[in-house]
């Protein structure tokens, strides 16, 4: 099974327990990381915001509530995750949810002021191709925001991180949600992902400028913020 189909199957399987397990596994740190990231985002009335790999809609909701006059589009290819998101966002009139592929998005060039992706990039089959696609749909001067888990640079923290994600997390997934194999994938995707510095370099190589990196919780996650240069329309 290719990565794209595998990931879609995994998230369709764990959708009902995803929010609860996310809180348990991260000790609710994912909410802390998003709140810290939101302090850096100046979303305003009239802005068009795209939340890629929106999952069950948590970040889409935060973006919509920060600027009720902005339009937030949540995109995900897991229909089951989107069903959860639809229920959670039903009272938010400025959120639209679409099923689609992050590698080939159904949007015209230069449409969005912000593109966000939280804990989704590592699940995509090509990191650079995905970032190229984010670049394409951003307006000149638009902002890319990536929040993702990261392998800590401190060896002691890294060992504890890998033990927790590799041994404890799948057992929790099996005990709480009956999904041991699916949560083994989450460790596999995390451990095989880019380092913070590698991701920063990749974002810069794609054409983004003014990149900023914010490390979270001893390096177990990081936010990358970057800007599409003015005058650049569509792809490079």
mmCIF file of C-alpha atoms in Angstrom:
data_model
loop_
_atom_site.group_PDB
_atom_site.id
_atom_site.type_symbol
_atom_site.label_atom_id
_atom_site.label_comp_id
_atom_site.label_asym_id
_atom_site.label_seq_id
_atom_site.Cartn_x
_atom_site.Cartn_y
_atom_site.Cartn_z
ATOM 1 C CA UNK A 1 0.000 0.000 0.000
ATOM 2 C CA UNK A 2 1.455 3.401 -0.954
ATOM 3 C CA UNK A 3 1.918 6.029 1.741
ATOM 4 C CA UNK A 4 -0.992 8.170 0.611
ATOM 5 C CA UNK A 5 -3.533 5.345 0.715
ATOM 6 C CA UNK A 6 -2.063 3.975 3.945
ATOM 7 C CA UNK A 7 -2.400 7.303 5.747
ATOM 8 C CA UNK A 8 -5.950 7.802 4.500
ATOM 9 C CA UNK A 9 -6.913 4.348 5.782
ATOM 10 C CA UNK A 10 -5.254 4.958 9.162
ATOM 11 C CA UNK A 11 -7.014 8.245 9.804
ATOM 12 C CA UNK A 12 -10.351 6.915 8.655
ATOM 13 C CA UNK A 13 -9.879 4.101 11.183
ATOM 14 C CA UNK A 14 -8.934 6.245 14.192
ATOM 15 C CA UNK A 15 -11.212 9.225 13.522
ATOM 16 C CA UNK A 16 -13.727 8.500 16.308
ATOM 17 C CA UNK A 17 -11.013 8.375 18.970
ATOM 18 C CA UNK A 18 -8.591 10.879 17.423
ATOM 19 C CA UNK A 19 -9.355 13.914 19.605
ATOM 20 C CA UNK A 20 -9.347 11.955 22.845
ATOM 21 C CA UNK A 21 -6.149 10.110 21.954
ATOM 22 C CA UNK A 22 -4.471 13.323 20.807
ATOM 23 C CA UNK A 23 -5.057 14.849 24.231
ATOM 24 C CA UNK A 24 -3.808 11.734 26.038
ATOM 25 C CA UNK A 25 -0.745 11.099 23.895
ATOM 26 C CA UNK A 26 0.512 14.689 23.845
ATOM 27 C CA UNK A 27 -0.525 15.415 27.435
ATOM 28 C CA UNK A 28 -2.590 18.167 25.793
ATOM 29 C CA UNK A 29 0.601 19.848 24.581
ATOM 30 C CA UNK A 30 -0.778 20.071 21.053
ATOM 31 C CA UNK A 31 -3.199 22.746 22.305
ATOM 32 C CA UNK A 32 -0.356 24.651 23.973
ATOM 33 C CA UNK A 33 1.708 24.560 20.782
ATOM 34 C CA UNK A 34 -1.154 25.852 18.654
ATOM 35 C CA UNK A 35 -1.938 28.651 21.112
ATOM 36 C CA UNK A 36 1.711 29.730 21.046
ATOM 37 C CA UNK A 37 1.690 29.629 17.260
ATOM 38 C CA UNK A 38 -1.534 31.633 17.038
ATOM 39 C CA UNK A 39 0.172 34.543 18.813
ATOM 40 C CA UNK A 40 2.349 34.923 15.704
ATOM 41 C CA UNK A 41 -0.539 34.996 13.224
ATOM 42 C CA UNK A 42 -2.274 38.253 12.385
ATOM 43 C CA UNK A 43 -5.415 36.946 10.730
ATOM 44 C CA UNK A 44 -7.844 39.753 9.939
ATOM 45 C CA UNK A 45 -11.272 40.390 8.461
ATOM 46 C CA UNK A 46 -11.307 39.599 4.760
ATOM 47 C CA UNK A 47 -8.383 37.181 4.856
ATOM 48 C CA UNK A 48 -8.612 33.846 3.110
ATOM 49 C CA UNK A 49 -7.099 31.069 5.247
ATOM 50 C CA UNK A 50 -6.414 27.473 4.207
ATOM 51 C CA UNK A 51 -5.933 24.840 6.902
ATOM 52 C CA UNK A 52 -4.367 21.827 5.161
ATOM 53 C CA UNK A 53 -4.778 18.368 6.689
ATOM 54 C CA UNK A 54 -7.346 19.954 8.969
ATOM 55 C CA UNK A 55 -8.378 16.628 10.506
ATOM 56 C CA UNK A 56 -11.151 17.080 13.045
ATOM 57 C CA UNK A 57 -10.997 20.854 12.728
ATOM 58 C CA UNK A 58 -9.325 22.113 15.922
ATOM 59 C CA UNK A 59 -6.977 24.560 14.197
ATOM 60 C CA UNK A 60 -9.629 25.626 11.680
ATOM 61 C CA UNK A 61 -11.841 26.600 14.616
ATOM 62 C CA UNK A 62 -9.075 28.605 16.310
ATOM 63 C CA UNK A 63 -8.360 30.468 13.081
ATOM 64 C CA UNK A 64 -12.042 31.193 12.482
ATOM 65 C CA UNK A 65 -12.577 32.447 16.022
ATOM 66 C CA UNK A 66 -9.510 34.697 15.939
ATOM 67 C CA UNK A 67 -10.944 36.592 12.958
ATOM 68 C CA UNK A 68 -14.693 36.015 12.499
ATOM 69 C CA UNK A 69 -14.526 38.178 9.372
ATOM 70 C CA UNK A 70 -11.988 35.870 7.726
ATOM 71 C CA UNK A 71 -12.906 32.862 5.591
ATOM 72 C CA UNK A 72 -11.301 29.581 6.690
ATOM 73 C CA UNK A 73 -11.162 26.560 4.391
ATOM 74 C CA UNK A 74 -10.272 23.204 5.934
ATOM 75 C CA UNK A 75 -8.930 20.546 3.558
ATOM 76 C CA UNK A 76 -8.425 16.866 4.396
ATOM 77 C CA UNK A 77 -8.539 13.618 2.440
ATOM 78 C CA UNK A 78 -9.968 11.511 5.281
ATOM 79 C CA UNK A 79 -13.730 11.570 4.913
ATOM 80 C CA UNK A 80 -14.193 10.188 8.425
ATOM 81 C CA UNK A 81 -12.059 12.896 10.011
ATOM 82 C CA UNK A 82 -14.033 15.507 8.066
ATOM 83 C CA UNK A 83 -17.306 14.116 9.388
ATOM 84 C CA UNK A 84 -16.066 14.795 12.931
ATOM 85 C CA UNK A 85 -14.909 18.254 11.861
ATOM 86 C CA UNK A 86 -18.280 19.060 10.273
ATOM 87 C CA UNK A 87 -20.047 18.402 13.554
ATOM 88 C CA UNK A 88 -17.536 20.489 15.548
ATOM 89 C CA UNK A 89 -17.664 23.434 13.139
ATOM 90 C CA UNK A 90 -21.393 23.514 12.380
ATOM 91 C CA UNK A 91 -21.881 26.774 14.283
ATOM 92 C CA UNK A 92 -18.919 28.512 12.595
ATOM 93 C CA UNK A 93 -20.314 30.201 9.508
ATOM 94 C CA UNK A 94 -16.867 31.246 8.262
ATOM 95 C CA UNK A 95 -15.513 27.683 7.974
ATOM 96 C CA UNK A 96 -15.833 25.587 4.818
ATOM 97 C CA UNK A 97 -14.631 21.972 4.824
ATOM 98 C CA UNK A 98 -13.512 20.150 1.681
ATOM 99 C CA UNK A 99 -12.208 16.683 0.973
ATOM 100 C CA UNK A 100 -9.101 16.857 -1.185
ATOM 101 C CA UNK A 101 -5.483 15.921 -1.733
ATOM 102 C CA UNK A 102 -2.862 18.221 -0.180
ATOM 103 C CA UNK A 103 -0.449 17.283 -2.965
ATOM 104 C CA UNK A 104 -2.794 18.541 -5.702
ATOM 105 C CA UNK A 105 -5.205 21.048 -4.206
ATOM 106 C CA UNK A 106 -8.345 22.221 -6.018
ATOM 107 C CA UNK A 107 -7.524 25.923 -5.722
ATOM 108 C CA UNK A 108 -6.336 28.573 -8.126
ATOM 109 C CA UNK A 109 -2.906 30.178 -7.812
ATOM 110 C CA UNK A 110 -2.433 32.970 -5.275
ATOM 111 C CA UNK A 111 -5.772 32.570 -3.494
ATOM 112 C CA UNK A 112 -4.892 32.473 0.220
ATOM 113 C CA UNK A 113 -3.380 34.915 2.713
ATOM 114 C CA UNK A 114 -2.424 32.096 5.099
ATOM 115 C CA UNK A 115 -1.770 28.397 4.653
ATOM 116 C CA UNK A 116 -1.493 26.368 7.860
ATOM 117 C CA UNK A 117 -0.753 22.691 8.358
ATOM 118 C CA UNK A 118 -0.668 21.088 11.808
ATOM 119 C CA UNK A 119 0.826 17.620 12.294
ATOM 120 C CA UNK A 120 0.112 16.741 8.682
ATOM 121 C CA UNK A 121 3.251 17.362 6.647
ATOM 122 C CA UNK A 122 5.002 14.222 7.894
ATOM 123 C CA UNK A 123 2.093 12.142 6.570
ATOM 124 C CA UNK A 124 2.392 13.434 3.009
ATOM 125 C CA UNK A 125 4.275 11.428 0.367
ATOM 126 C CA UNK A 126 6.569 14.273 -0.716
ATOM 127 C CA UNK A 127 7.536 17.086 1.657
ATOM 128 C CA UNK A 128 9.012 19.436 -0.944
ATOM 129 C CA UNK A 129 6.225 18.809 -3.453
ATOM 130 C CA UNK A 130 3.690 19.620 -0.744
ATOM 131 C CA UNK A 131 5.459 22.847 0.209
ATOM 132 C CA UNK A 132 5.631 23.785 -3.485
ATOM 133 C CA UNK A 133 1.860 23.346 -3.614
ATOM 134 C CA UNK A 134 1.406 25.537 -0.513
ATOM 135 C CA UNK A 135 3.576 28.177 -2.201
ATOM 136 C CA UNK A 136 1.438 28.029 -5.341
ATOM 137 C CA UNK A 137 -1.888 28.757 -3.610
ATOM 138 C CA UNK A 138 -0.551 31.569 -1.410
ATOM 139 C CA UNK A 139 -0.880 35.207 -2.415
ATOM 140 C CA UNK A 140 2.333 37.239 -2.793
ATOM 141 C CA UNK A 141 3.232 38.207 0.767
ATOM 142 C CA UNK A 142 1.162 35.300 2.099
ATOM 143 C CA UNK A 143 2.188 33.301 5.149
ATOM 144 C CA UNK A 144 2.946 29.588 5.470
ATOM 145 C CA UNK A 145 2.681 28.094 8.970
ATOM 146 C CA UNK A 146 3.825 24.536 9.685
ATOM 147 C CA UNK A 147 3.350 23.027 13.161
ATOM 148 C CA UNK A 148 4.900 19.595 13.383
ATOM 149 C CA UNK A 149 6.443 17.116 15.783
ATOM 150 C CA UNK A 150 10.224 17.075 15.770
ATOM 151 C CA UNK A 151 13.043 14.856 16.939
ATOM 152 C CA UNK A 152 14.687 16.562 19.942
ATOM 153 C CA UNK A 153 18.351 17.465 19.563
ATOM 154 C CA UNK A 154 19.173 16.642 23.197
ATOM 155 C CA UNK A 155 20.135 12.952 23.268
ATOM 156 C CA UNK A 156 18.504 12.243 26.633
ATOM 157 C CA UNK A 157 15.253 13.942 25.639
ATOM 158 C CA UNK A 158 15.385 12.206 22.248
ATOM 159 C CA UNK A 159 15.760 8.780 23.869
ATOM 160 C CA UNK A 160 12.815 9.401 26.180
ATOM 161 C CA UNK A 161 10.773 10.796 23.270
ATOM 162 C CA UNK A 162 11.442 7.752 21.084
ATOM 163 C CA UNK A 163 10.718 5.318 23.919
ATOM 164 C CA UNK A 164 7.406 7.010 24.653
ATOM 165 C CA UNK A 165 6.302 7.241 21.015
ATOM 166 C CA UNK A 166 7.704 3.845 20.047
ATOM 167 C CA UNK A 167 6.674 1.735 23.035
ATOM 168 C CA UNK A 168 4.123 3.500 25.234
ATOM 169 C CA UNK A 169 1.985 5.300 22.640
ATOM 170 C CA UNK A 170 1.029 2.203 20.573
ATOM 171 C CA UNK A 171 -0.001 0.412 23.773
ATOM 172 C CA UNK A 172 -2.157 3.388 24.741
ATOM 173 C CA UNK A 173 -3.654 3.354 21.265
ATOM 174 C CA UNK A 174 -4.478 -0.317 21.646
ATOM 175 C CA UNK A 175 -5.865 -0.001 25.158
ATOM 176 C CA UNK A 176 -7.940 3.159 24.684
ATOM 177 C CA UNK A 177 -8.902 2.967 21.019
ATOM 178 C CA UNK A 178 -8.155 -0.596 19.938
ATOM 179 C CA UNK A 179 -5.764 0.732 17.294
ATOM 180 C CA UNK A 180 -2.246 -0.464 18.117
ATOM 181 C CA UNK A 181 -1.040 -0.751 14.515
ATOM 182 C CA UNK A 182 -2.388 2.659 13.579
ATOM 183 C CA UNK A 183 -0.514 4.331 16.446
ATOM 184 C CA UNK A 184 2.657 2.465 15.519
ATOM 185 C CA UNK A 185 2.448 4.422 12.258
ATOM 186 C CA UNK A 186 2.394 7.711 14.156
ATOM 187 C CA UNK A 187 5.755 6.808 15.703
ATOM 188 C CA UNK A 188 7.110 5.686 12.338
ATOM 189 C CA UNK A 189 6.090 8.934 10.663
ATOM 190 C CA UNK A 190 7.481 11.037 13.516
ATOM 191 C CA UNK A 191 10.824 9.264 13.851
ATOM 192 C CA UNK A 192 11.407 9.385 10.101
ATOM 193 C CA UNK A 193 10.551 13.068 9.725
ATOM 194 C CA UNK A 194 12.954 15.950 9.109
ATOM 195 C CA UNK A 195 14.794 17.729 11.887
ATOM 196 C CA UNK A 196 13.790 21.325 12.672
ATOM 197 C CA UNK A 197 16.790 22.702 10.798
ATOM 198 C CA UNK A 198 16.235 20.404 7.805
ATOM 199 C CA UNK A 199 12.623 21.541 7.531
ATOM 200 C CA UNK A 200 13.664 25.185 7.772
ATOM 201 C CA UNK A 201 16.176 24.684 4.953
ATOM 202 C CA UNK A 202 13.559 22.897 2.843
ATOM 203 C CA UNK A 203 11.054 25.728 3.290
ATOM 204 C CA UNK A 204 13.705 28.280 2.276
ATOM 205 C CA UNK A 205 14.731 26.216 -0.757
ATOM 206 C CA UNK A 206 11.144 26.276 -1.983
ATOM 207 C CA UNK A 207 11.284 30.070 -2.307
ATOM 208 C CA UNK A 208 9.902 31.264 1.017
ATOM 209 C CA UNK A 209 11.661 34.072 2.881
ATOM 210 C CA UNK A 210 11.859 35.478 6.425
ATOM 211 C CA UNK A 211 11.567 32.022 7.950
ATOM 212 C CA UNK A 212 11.053 31.852 11.700
ATOM 213 C CA UNK A 213 11.279 28.714 13.820
ATOM 214 C CA UNK A 214 9.739 28.289 17.280
ATOM 215 C CA UNK A 215 10.725 25.202 19.273
ATOM 216 C CA UNK A 216 8.223 23.668 21.710
ATOM 217 C CA UNK A 217 8.534 21.415 24.798
ATOM 218 C CA UNK A 218 12.249 20.582 24.742
ATOM 219 C CA UNK A 219 12.281 20.278 20.968
ATOM 220 C CA UNK A 220 9.530 17.668 20.633
ATOM 221 C CA UNK A 221 7.652 19.951 18.234
ATOM 222 C CA UNK A 222 8.320 23.114 16.264
ATOM 223 C CA UNK A 223 6.498 25.842 14.377
ATOM 224 C CA UNK A 224 7.910 27.178 11.120
ATOM 225 C CA UNK A 225 6.575 30.479 9.756
ATOM 226 C CA UNK A 226 7.619 31.778 6.329
ATOM 227 C CA UNK A 227 6.486 34.311 3.726
ATOM 228 C CA UNK A 228 5.945 34.123 -0.002
ATOM 229 C CA UNK A 229 7.843 37.024 -1.584
ATOM 230 C CA UNK A 230 5.901 39.967 -2.938
ATOM 231 C CA UNK A 231 5.635 39.886 -6.694
ATOM 232 C CA UNK A 232 5.593 36.086 -6.854
ATOM 233 C CA UNK A 233 2.341 34.731 -8.289
ATOM 234 C CA UNK A 234 1.648 30.981 -8.347
ATOM 235 C CA UNK A 235 4.662 28.655 -8.525
ATOM 236 C CA UNK A 236 8.248 29.879 -8.720
#
